[in-house]
Coordinates of C-alpha atoms in Angstrom, one line a residue:
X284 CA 9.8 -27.8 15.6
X285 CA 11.5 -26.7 12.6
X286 CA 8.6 -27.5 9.9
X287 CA 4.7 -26.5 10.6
X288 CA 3.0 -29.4 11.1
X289 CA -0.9 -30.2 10.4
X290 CA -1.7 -30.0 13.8
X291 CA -0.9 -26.5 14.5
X292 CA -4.4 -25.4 12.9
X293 CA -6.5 -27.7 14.8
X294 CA -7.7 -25.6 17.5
X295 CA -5.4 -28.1 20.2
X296 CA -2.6 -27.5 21.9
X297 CA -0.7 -27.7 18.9
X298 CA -2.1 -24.7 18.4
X299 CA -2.2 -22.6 21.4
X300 CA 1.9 -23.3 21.5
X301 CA 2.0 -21.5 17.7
X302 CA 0.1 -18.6 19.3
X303 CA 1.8 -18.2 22.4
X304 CA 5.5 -19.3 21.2
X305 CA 5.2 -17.1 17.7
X306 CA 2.4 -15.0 17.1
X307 CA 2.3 -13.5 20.6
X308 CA 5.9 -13.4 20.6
X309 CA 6.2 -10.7 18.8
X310 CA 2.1 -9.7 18.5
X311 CA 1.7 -9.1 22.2
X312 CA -0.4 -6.1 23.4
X313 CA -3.1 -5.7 25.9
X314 CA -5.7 -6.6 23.8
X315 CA -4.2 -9.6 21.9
X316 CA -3.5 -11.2 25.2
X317 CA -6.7 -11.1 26.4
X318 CA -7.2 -14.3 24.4
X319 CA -11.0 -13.5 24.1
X320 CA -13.0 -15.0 20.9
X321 CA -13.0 -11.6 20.0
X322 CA -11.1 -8.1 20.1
X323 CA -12.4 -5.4 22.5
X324 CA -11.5 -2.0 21.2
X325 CA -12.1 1.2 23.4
X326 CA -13.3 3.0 20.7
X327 CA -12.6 6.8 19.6
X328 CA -13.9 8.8 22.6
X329 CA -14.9 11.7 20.0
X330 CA -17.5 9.8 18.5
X331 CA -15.7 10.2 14.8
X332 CA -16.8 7.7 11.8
X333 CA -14.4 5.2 11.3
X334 CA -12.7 3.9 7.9
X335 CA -12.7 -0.4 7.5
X336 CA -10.1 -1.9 5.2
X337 CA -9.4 -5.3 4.6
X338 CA -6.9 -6.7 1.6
X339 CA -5.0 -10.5 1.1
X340 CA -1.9 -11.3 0.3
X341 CA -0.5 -13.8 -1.9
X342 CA 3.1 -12.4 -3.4
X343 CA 5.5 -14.7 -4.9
X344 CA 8.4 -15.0 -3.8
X345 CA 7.2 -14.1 -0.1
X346 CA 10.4 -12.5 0.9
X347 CA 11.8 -9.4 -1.5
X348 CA 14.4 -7.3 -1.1
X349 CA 12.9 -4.5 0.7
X350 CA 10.4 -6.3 2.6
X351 CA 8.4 -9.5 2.7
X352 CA 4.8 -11.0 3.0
X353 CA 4.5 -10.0 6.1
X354 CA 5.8 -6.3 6.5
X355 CA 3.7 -6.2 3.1
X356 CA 0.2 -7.5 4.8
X357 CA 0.9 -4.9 7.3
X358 CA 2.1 -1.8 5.1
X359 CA -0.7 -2.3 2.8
X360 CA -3.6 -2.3 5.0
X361 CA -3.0 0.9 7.0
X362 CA -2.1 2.5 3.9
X363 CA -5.5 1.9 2.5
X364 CA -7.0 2.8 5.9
X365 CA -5.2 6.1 5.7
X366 CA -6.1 6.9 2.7
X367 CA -9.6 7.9 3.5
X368 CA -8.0 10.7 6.0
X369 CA -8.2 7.7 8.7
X370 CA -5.9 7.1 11.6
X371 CA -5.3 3.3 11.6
X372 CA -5.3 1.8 14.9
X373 CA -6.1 -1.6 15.0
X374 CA -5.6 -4.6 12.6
X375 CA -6.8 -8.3 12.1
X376 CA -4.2 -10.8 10.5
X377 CA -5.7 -14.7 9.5
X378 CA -3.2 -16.6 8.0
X379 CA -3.2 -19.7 6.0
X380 CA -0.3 -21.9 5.9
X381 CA 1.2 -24.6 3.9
X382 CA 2.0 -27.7 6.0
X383 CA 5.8 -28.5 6.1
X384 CA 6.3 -24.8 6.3
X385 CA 10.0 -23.7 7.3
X386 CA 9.3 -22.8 10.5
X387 CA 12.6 -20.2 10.7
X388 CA 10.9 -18.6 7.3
X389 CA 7.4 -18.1 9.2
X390 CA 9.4 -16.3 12.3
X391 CA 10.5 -14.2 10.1
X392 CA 7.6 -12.9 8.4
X393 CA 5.9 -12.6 11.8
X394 CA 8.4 -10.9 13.2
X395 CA 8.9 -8.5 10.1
X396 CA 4.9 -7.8 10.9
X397 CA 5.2 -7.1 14.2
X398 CA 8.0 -4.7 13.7
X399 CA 6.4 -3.1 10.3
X400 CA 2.6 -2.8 12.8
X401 CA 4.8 -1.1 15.7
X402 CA 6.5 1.2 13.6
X403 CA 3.1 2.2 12.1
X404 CA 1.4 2.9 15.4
X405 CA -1.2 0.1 15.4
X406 CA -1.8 -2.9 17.3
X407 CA -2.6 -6.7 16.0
X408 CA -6.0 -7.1 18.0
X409 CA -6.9 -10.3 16.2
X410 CA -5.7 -13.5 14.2
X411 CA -6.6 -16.3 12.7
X412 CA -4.2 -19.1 11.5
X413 CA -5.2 -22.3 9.4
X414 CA -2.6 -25.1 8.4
X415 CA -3.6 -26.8 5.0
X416 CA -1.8 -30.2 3.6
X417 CA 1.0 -29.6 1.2
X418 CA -0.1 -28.2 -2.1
X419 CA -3.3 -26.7 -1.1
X420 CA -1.8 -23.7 -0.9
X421 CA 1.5 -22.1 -1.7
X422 CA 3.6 -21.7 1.5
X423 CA 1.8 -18.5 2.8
X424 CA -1.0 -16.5 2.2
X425 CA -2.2 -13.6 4.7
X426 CA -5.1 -11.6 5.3
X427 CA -5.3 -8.2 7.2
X428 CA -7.9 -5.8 8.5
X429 CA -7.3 -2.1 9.8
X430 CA -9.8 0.2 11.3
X431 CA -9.3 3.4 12.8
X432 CA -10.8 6.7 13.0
X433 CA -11.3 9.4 10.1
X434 CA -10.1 12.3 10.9
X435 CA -11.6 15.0 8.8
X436 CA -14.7 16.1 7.4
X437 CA -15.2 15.7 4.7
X438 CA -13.1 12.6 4.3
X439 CA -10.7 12.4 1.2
X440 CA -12.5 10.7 -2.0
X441 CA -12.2 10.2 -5.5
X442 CA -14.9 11.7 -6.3
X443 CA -13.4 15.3 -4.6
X444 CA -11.1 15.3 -7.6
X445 CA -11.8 19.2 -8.6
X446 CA -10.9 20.9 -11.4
X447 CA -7.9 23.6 -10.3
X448 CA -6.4 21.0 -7.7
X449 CA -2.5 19.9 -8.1
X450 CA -1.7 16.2 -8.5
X451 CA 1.5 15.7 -6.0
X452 CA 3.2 11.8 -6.0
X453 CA 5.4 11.2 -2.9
X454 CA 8.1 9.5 -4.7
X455 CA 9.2 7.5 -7.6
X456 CA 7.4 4.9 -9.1
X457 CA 7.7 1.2 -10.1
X458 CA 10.3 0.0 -7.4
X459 CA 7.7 -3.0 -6.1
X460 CA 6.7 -4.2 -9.0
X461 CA 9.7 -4.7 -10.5
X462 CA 12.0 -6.2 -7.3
X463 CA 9.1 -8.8 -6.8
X464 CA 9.6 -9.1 -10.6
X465 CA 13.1 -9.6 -10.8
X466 CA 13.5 -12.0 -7.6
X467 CA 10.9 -14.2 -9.4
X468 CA 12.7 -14.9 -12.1
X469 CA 15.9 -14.5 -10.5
X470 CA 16.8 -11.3 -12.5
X471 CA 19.9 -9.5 -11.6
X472 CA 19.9 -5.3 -12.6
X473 CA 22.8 -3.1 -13.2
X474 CA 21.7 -1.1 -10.3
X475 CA 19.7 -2.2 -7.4
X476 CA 16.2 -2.0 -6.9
X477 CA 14.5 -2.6 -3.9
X478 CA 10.4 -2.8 -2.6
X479 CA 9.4 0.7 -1.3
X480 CA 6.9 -1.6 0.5
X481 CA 6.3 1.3 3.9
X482 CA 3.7 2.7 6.3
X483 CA 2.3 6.0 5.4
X484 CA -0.2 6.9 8.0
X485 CA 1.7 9.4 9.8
X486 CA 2.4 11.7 6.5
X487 CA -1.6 11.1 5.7
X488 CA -2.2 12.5 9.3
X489 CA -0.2 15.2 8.6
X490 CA -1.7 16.2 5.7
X491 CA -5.0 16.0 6.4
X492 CA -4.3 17.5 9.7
X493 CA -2.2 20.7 8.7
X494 CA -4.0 21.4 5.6
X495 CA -7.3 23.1 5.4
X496 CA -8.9 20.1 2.6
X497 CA -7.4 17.4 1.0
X498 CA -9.8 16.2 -1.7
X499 CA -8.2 13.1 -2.8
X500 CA -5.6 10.5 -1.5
X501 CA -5.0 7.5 -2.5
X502 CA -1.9 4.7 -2.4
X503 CA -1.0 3.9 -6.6
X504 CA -0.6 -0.3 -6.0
X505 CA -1.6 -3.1 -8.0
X506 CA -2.4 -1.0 -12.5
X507 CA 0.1 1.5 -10.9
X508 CA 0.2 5.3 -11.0
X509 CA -1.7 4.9 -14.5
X510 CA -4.7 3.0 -13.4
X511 CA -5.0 4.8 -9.5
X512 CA -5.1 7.9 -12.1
X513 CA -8.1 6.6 -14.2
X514 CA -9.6 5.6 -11.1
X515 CA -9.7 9.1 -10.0
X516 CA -10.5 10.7 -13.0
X517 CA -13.6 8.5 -13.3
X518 CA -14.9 8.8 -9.7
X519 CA -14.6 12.7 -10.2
X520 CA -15.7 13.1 -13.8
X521 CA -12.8 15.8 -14.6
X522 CA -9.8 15.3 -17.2
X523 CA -6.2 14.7 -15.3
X524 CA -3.4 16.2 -17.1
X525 CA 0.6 14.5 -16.1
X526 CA 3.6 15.6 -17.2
X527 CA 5.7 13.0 -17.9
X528 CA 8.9 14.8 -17.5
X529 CA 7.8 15.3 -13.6
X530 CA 6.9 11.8 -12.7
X531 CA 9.9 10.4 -10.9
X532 CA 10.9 7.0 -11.8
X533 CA 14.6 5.5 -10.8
X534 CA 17.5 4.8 -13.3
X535 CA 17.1 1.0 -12.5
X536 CA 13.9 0.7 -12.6
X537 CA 13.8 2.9 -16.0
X538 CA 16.5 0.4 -17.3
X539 CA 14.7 -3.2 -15.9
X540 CA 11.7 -1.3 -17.5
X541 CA 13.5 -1.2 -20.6
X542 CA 14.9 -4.5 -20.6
X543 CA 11.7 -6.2 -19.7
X544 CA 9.7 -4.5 -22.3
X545 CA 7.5 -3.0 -19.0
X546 CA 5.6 0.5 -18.7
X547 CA 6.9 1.8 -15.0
X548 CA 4.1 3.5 -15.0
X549 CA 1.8 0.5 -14.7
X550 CA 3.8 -1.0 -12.0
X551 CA 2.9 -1.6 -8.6
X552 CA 3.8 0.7 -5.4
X553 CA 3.7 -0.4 -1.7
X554 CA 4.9 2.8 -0.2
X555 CA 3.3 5.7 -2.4
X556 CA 0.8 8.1 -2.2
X557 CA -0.9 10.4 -4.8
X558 CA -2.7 13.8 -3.2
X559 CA -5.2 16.3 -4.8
X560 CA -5.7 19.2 -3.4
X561 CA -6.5 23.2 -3.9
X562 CA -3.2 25.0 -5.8
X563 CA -2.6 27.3 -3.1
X564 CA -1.9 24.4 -0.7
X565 CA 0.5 22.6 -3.2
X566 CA 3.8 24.0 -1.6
X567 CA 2.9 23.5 1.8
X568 CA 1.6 19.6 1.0
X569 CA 5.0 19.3 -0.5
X570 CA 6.7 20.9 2.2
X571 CA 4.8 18.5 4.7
X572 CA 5.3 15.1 2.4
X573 CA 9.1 15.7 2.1
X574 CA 9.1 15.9 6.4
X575 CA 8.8 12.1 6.0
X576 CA 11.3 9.4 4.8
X577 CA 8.2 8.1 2.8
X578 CA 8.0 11.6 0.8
X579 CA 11.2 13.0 0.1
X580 CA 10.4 12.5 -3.3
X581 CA 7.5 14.6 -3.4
X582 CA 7.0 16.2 -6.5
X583 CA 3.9 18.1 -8.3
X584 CA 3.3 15.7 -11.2
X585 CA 0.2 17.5 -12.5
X586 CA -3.3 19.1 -12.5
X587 CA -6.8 18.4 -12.6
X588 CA -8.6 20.2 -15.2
X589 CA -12.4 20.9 -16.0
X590 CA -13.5 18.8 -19.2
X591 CA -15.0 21.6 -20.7
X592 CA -11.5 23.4 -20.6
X593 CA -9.3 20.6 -21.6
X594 CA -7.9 20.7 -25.4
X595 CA -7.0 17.2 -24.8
X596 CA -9.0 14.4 -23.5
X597 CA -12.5 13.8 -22.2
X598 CA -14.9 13.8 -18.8
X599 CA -12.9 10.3 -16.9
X600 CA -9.5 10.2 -18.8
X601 CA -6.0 10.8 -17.9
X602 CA -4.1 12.5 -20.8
X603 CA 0.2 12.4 -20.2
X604 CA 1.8 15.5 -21.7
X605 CA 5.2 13.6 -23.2
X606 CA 9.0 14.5 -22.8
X607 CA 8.3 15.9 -26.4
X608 CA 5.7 18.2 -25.9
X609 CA 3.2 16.0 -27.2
X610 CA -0.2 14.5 -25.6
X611 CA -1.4 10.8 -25.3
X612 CA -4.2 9.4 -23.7
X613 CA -3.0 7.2 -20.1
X614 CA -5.5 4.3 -20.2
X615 CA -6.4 2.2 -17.5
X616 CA -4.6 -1.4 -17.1
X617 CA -7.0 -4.0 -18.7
X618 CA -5.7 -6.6 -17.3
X619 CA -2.8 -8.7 -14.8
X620 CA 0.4 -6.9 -16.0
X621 CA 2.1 -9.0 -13.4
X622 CA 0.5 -11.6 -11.4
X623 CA 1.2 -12.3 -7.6
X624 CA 3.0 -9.1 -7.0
X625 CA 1.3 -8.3 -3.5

């Protein structure tokens, strides 16, 4: 079969052979093969709270340089498991599929999934998969759930932002945002840029694990650094202070940026993490980030800072210190900068 027909989303035969020829192909784990209606996890046998995250995916064009739909799907869900100091260990994936699919296209992303979930740690426990007629949907769309267990206490919030912590990025900015971009419209860039669509549960675990607290963590995606800022700021009431000298942001993506008339700093990120935390840990976060491929571009970018002490900026906002010395509010995205981009 080299195009998906109809009736592999009836439930028949058609599609049990999907399953068992595709999906398990490159799926298979204990559970998975069970085959049961539904997934039976063992459970964490230290009785920890566990963290739930479930996201969908609809990028356009499905396969990027650096990645596609489905290393994405997988990536972005145990990332935002992680986040909350969580050790992601199982995921859901329902799929819904355009009839007449290329059926070499659909190995791919499956395969790309099952490699991107091994190399993360987790297993696929559970699926779905529904074939719609041509039109009703836009050759793929995916949906994935993670769970796992947290690991500390207390768990990593936004609202643990804390005046005297350092702001620390993993790496540069606006590399996802802008490939998905460019192979959209079937822009070509002096340089190349790439997706730095990656798993980053095993530098969370790290941290969280080697560090006495971690008050904040969280993955800068769709609004970008700019907006995860806000979002931090707000959920902790305190003023965050950036230097924009520090923020590391690639020559291409700086020129596409240019080019394109875009702010890097409002771009999407598939493979970063921002971390507060107490100064006196900031060298040894660094030092822990930059042990992983994901973070060896770790850098301090900035600080949090008590509203009643900031000479700039008020309770909730981000204020960017410029390459000139200057200071400038960093407002939150209002809308779609760039639609379809995850």
């Amino acid at each position: 079969m080299d195009k998906l027909l109809l009736d592999a989303g009836s439930g028949g035969l058609a599609s049990h052979r999907l399953v068992a020829d595709l999906f398990l192909k490159y799926f298979d784990n204990p559970v998975l093969a069970a085959m049961n209606d539904a997934a039976f996890l063992e459970g964490d046998p230290q009785g920890r709270p566990m963290a739930m995250s479930t996201d969908s995916y609809t990028v356009d064009p499905p396969e990027f340089p650096g990645g596609n739909i489905g290393s994405l799907a997988i990536h972005g869900t145990v990332n935002d498991v992680a986040m909350l100091g969580a050790e992601p260990r199982w995921l859901t994936c329902a799929f819904i599929l355009e009839e007449g699919l290329d059926m070499a296209f659909l190995e791919r992303v499956v395969q790309a999934m099952g490699k991107a979930a091994a190399d993360a740690g987790v297993i696929i426990a559970a699926g779905d998969t529904k074939v719609v007629p041509r039109g009703a949907v836009d050759k793929i769309f995916i949906n994935t759930t993670g769970v796992g267990p947290i690991l500390v206490d207390p768990a990593p919030m936004g609202h643990r932002a804390a005046p005297g912590d350092a702001v620390l990025l993993s790496g540069s900015v606006g590399d996802h945002g802008l490939t998905v971009l460019g192979r959209r419209e079937g822009l070509s860039f002096e340089a190349d840029v790439q997706s730095d669509s990656a798993a980053l549960n095993r530098v969370v675990k790290d941290l969280v694990t080697e560090l006495p607290e971690v008050h904040v963590l969280r993955d800068p995606t769709r609004g970008g650094l700019a907006t995860t800022l806000n979002e931090i700021a707000g959920q902790s009431s305190t003023v965050v202070r950036v230097e924009e000298k520090d923020i590391p942001i690639s020559p291409a993506v700086v020129a596409g940026c240019s080019f394109l008339g875009l702010d890097p700093l409002y771009l999407a990120n598939e493979g970063k993490l921002l971390c507060f935390l107490p100064e006196e840990h900031c060298d040894k976060a660094l030092e822990i980030m930059r042990r992983h491929e994901v973070g060896q571009g770790a850098v301090r970018i900035g600080s949090v800072i008590d509203p009643k002490e900031a000479t700039y900026g008020r309770a909730g906002q981000v204020v960017l210190t410029t390459n000139l010395g200057g200071s400038r509010l960093l407002s939150m995205l209002e809308g779609e900068q760039l639609p379809r981009i995850c």
